[in-house]
Tab-separated table of C-alpha atoms in Angstrom:
chain	number	residue	atom	x	y	z
I	11	MET	CA	-30.213	-37.360	103.061
I	12	ILE	CA	-30.485	-38.725	106.279
I	13	THR	CA	-33.829	-41.664	106.692
I	14	ALA	CA	-36.056	-41.317	110.027
I	15	ALA	CA	-34.100	-44.750	110.346
I	16	GLY	CA	-30.296	-43.070	109.877
I	17	ARG	CA	-31.651	-40.609	112.449
I	18	THR	CA	-32.617	-42.750	115.095
I	19	VAL	CA	-29.645	-44.828	114.857
I	20	ARG	CA	-27.385	-41.864	115.242
I	21	ALA	CA	-29.391	-40.407	118.205
I	22	GLY	CA	-29.041	-44.025	119.748
I	23	LEU	CA	-25.685	-44.259	119.222
I	24	LEU	CA	-24.868	-40.391	121.311
I	25	VAL	CA	-26.537	-41.345	124.182
I	26	LEU	CA	-25.152	-44.413	124.056
I	27	ALA	CA	-21.726	-42.904	123.524
I	28	ALA	CA	-23.303	-40.229	126.456
I	29	VAL	CA	-23.775	-43.339	128.209
I	30	ALA	CA	-20.684	-45.219	128.314
I	31	VAL	CA	-18.828	-41.795	129.379
I	32	PRO	CA	-19.166	-42.267	133.166
I	33	ALA	CA	-20.513	-45.828	133.197
I	34	LEU	CA	-16.967	-47.287	132.472
I	35	PRO	CA	-15.211	-45.592	135.011
I	36	ILE	CA	-17.546	-45.863	137.377
I	37	ALA	CA	-17.483	-49.789	136.204
I	38	GLY	CA	-13.778	-50.420	135.949
I	39	PHE	CA	-13.885	-48.382	139.943
I	40	ALA	CA	-16.358	-50.371	141.440
I	41	ARG	CA	-16.411	-53.467	139.711
I	42	GLY	CA	-12.447	-54.268	138.503
I	43	ALA	CA	-11.324	-54.886	134.593
I	44	ASN	CA	-14.109	-57.737	134.515
I	45	GLY	CA	-17.175	-54.790	135.231
I	46	LEU	CA	-15.318	-52.443	132.616
I	47	ALA	CA	-15.215	-55.293	129.975
I	48	ALA	CA	-18.992	-55.824	130.655
I	49	VAL	CA	-20.013	-52.617	130.966
I	50	ALA	CA	-18.445	-52.366	127.561
I	51	ALA	CA	-19.655	-55.484	125.738
I	52	GLY	CA	-23.570	-54.708	127.394
I	53	LEU	CA	-23.718	-51.117	125.890
I	54	VAL	CA	-22.377	-52.812	122.277
I	55	LEU	CA	-24.908	-55.792	122.907
I	56	VAL	CA	-27.567	-52.890	122.414
I	57	ALA	CA	-25.866	-50.860	119.665
I	58	LEU	CA	-25.539	-53.615	117.309
I	59	PHE	CA	-29.081	-55.132	118.508
I	60	PHE	CA	-30.699	-51.877	118.249
I	61	THR	CA	-29.047	-51.027	115.044
I	62	ALA	CA	-29.294	-54.044	113.550
I	63	SER	CA	-33.365	-53.841	114.221
I	64	LYS	CA	-33.830	-51.141	113.277
I	65	LEU	CA	-31.493	-51.171	109.587
I	66	ALA	CA	-33.797	-54.537	108.908
I	67	VAL	CA	-36.859	-53.078	109.268
I	68	SER	CA	-36.723	-49.813	107.256
I	69	VAL	CA	-35.004	-51.791	104.336
I	70	VAL	CA	-38.227	-54.165	104.670
I	71	ALA	CA	-40.560	-51.022	105.129
I	72	ARG	CA	-39.283	-49.085	101.914
I	73	ARG	CA	-39.090	-53.007	99.536
I	74	MET	CA	-42.995	-55.161	101.296
I	75	ARG	CA	-45.058	-52.691	103.357
I	76	ALA	CA	-47.360	-55.575	104.826
I	77	MET	CA	-44.097	-57.033	106.106
I	78	VAL	CA	-43.032	-54.592	108.137
I	79	LEU	CA	-44.459	-56.328	111.088
I	80	PRO	CA	-43.452	-59.722	110.442
I	81	ALA	CA	-39.791	-57.853	110.550
I	82	ALA	CA	-40.055	-56.201	113.437
I	83	LEU	CA	-41.562	-59.064	115.404
I	84	GLY	CA	-38.476	-61.732	113.642
I	85	THR	CA	-35.922	-59.180	114.948
I	86	TYR	CA	-37.302	-58.735	118.553
I	87	LEU	CA	-37.581	-62.673	118.443
I	88	MET	CA	-33.683	-63.108	117.264
I	89	LYS	CA	-32.557	-60.833	119.667
I	90	THR	CA	-33.986	-62.086	122.427
I	91	ILE	CA	-33.242	-65.413	121.783
I	92	ILE	CA	-29.350	-64.453	121.483
I	93	LEU	CA	-29.632	-62.549	124.492
I	94	GLY	CA	-30.862	-65.304	125.937
I	95	VAL	CA	-28.211	-67.885	125.251
I	96	LEU	CA	-25.589	-65.288	125.999
I	97	LEU	CA	-26.790	-65.083	129.334
I	98	VAL	CA	-27.178	-68.651	129.957
I	99	THR	CA	-24.342	-69.383	128.311
I	100	LEU	CA	-22.347	-67.130	130.574
I	101	GLU	CA	-23.863	-68.021	134.012
I	102	GLY	CA	-21.645	-68.573	136.710
I	103	SER	CA	-18.385	-66.989	134.359
I	104	ASP	CA	-16.007	-65.738	136.473
I	105	SER	CA	-14.548	-63.986	133.299
I	106	VAL	CA	-17.680	-61.936	132.935
I	107	ASP	CA	-19.238	-59.737	135.366
I	108	LEU	CA	-23.366	-60.348	134.794
I	109	ILE	CA	-24.416	-57.661	137.217
I	110	ALA	CA	-22.388	-55.035	135.084
I	111	PHE	CA	-23.836	-56.299	132.138
I	112	SER	CA	-27.058	-56.635	132.457
I	113	TRP	CA	-26.554	-53.181	134.312
I	114	ALA	CA	-25.283	-51.591	131.125
I	115	VAL	CA	-27.616	-53.812	129.112
I	116	LEU	CA	-31.132	-52.261	130.406
I	117	VAL	CA	-29.501	-48.680	130.974
I	118	GLY	CA	-28.215	-49.111	127.303
I	119	VAL	CA	-31.865	-50.278	126.323
I	120	LEU	CA	-33.531	-47.503	127.979
I	121	GLY	CA	-30.846	-44.871	126.668
I	122	TRP	CA	-31.558	-45.906	123.002
I	123	VAL	CA	-35.651	-45.791	123.730
I	124	GLY	CA	-35.231	-42.320	124.455
I	125	ALA	CA	-33.349	-41.467	121.615
I	126	GLU	CA	-36.139	-43.147	119.538
I	127	LEU	CA	-38.410	-41.623	121.264
I	128	TRP	CA	-37.414	-38.417	120.662
I	129	VAL	CA	-36.552	-38.634	116.993
I	130	ALA	CA	-39.859	-40.058	116.739
I	131	THR	CA	-41.438	-36.745	118.033
I	132	HIS	CA	-38.755	-34.273	115.935
I	133	THR	CA	-39.144	-35.750	112.686
I	134	ARG	CA	-42.225	-35.283	110.370
I	135	VAL	CA	-43.044	-38.604	109.435
I	136	PRO	CA	-46.132	-39.504	108.460
I	137	PHE	CA	-48.430	-42.114	110.418
I	138	TYR	CA	-50.032	-42.324	107.434
I	139	ASP	CA	-49.766	-43.495	103.798
I	140	PRO	CA	-50.055	-40.226	101.691
I	141	ASP	CA	-50.562	-41.845	98.136
I	142	ALA	CA	-53.118	-44.103	99.571
I	143	PHE	CA	-55.227	-40.513	100.231
I	144	ARG	CA	-53.895	-38.804	96.532
I	145	ALA	CA	-55.300	-42.348	95.185
I	146	ARG	CA	-59.103	-42.494	96.584
I	147	GLY	CA	-59.259	-37.963	96.050
I	148	ASP	CA	-58.969	-37.401	99.941
I	149	SER	CA	-56.648	-35.242	101.695
I	150	PRO	CA	-55.760	-36.159	105.658
I	151	ARG	CA	-57.733	-33.043	106.400
I	152	ASP	CA	-60.992	-34.135	104.611
I	153	THR	CA	-61.041	-37.391	107.231
I	154	LEU	CA	-60.107	-35.231	109.926
I	155	ASN	CA	-63.026	-32.679	109.588
I	156	THR	CA	-65.660	-35.506	109.231
């Protein structure tokens, strides 16, 4: 059985593949081999970052629910630091087209977030803890009707 995190990762990777189909030839034509490599690297970076954070947070959610927010913020902080170091390191480099790389990251992030939104709105995942309601003897409908 595929979890919600698995569905999100699969949808995000499909969107990135759909983005790569036109983006790679366009970058190759408009920016040359460096642009092509930069777009590929940007989309791979987005895939790695989002997949790693989604899987890390889902593992933490299964083991210690109270640590989900620190895990999410920690993965966000690590991704931000890695991306910042990468951009500073690559600045001024002739081997990587930073313009193409930046556009690929931006479009990849927007595509992945759209995929996450689509999965969240089409998956039946409760936004409350059903066990907490059962423990009190309430049902979610009882609290909505009060």
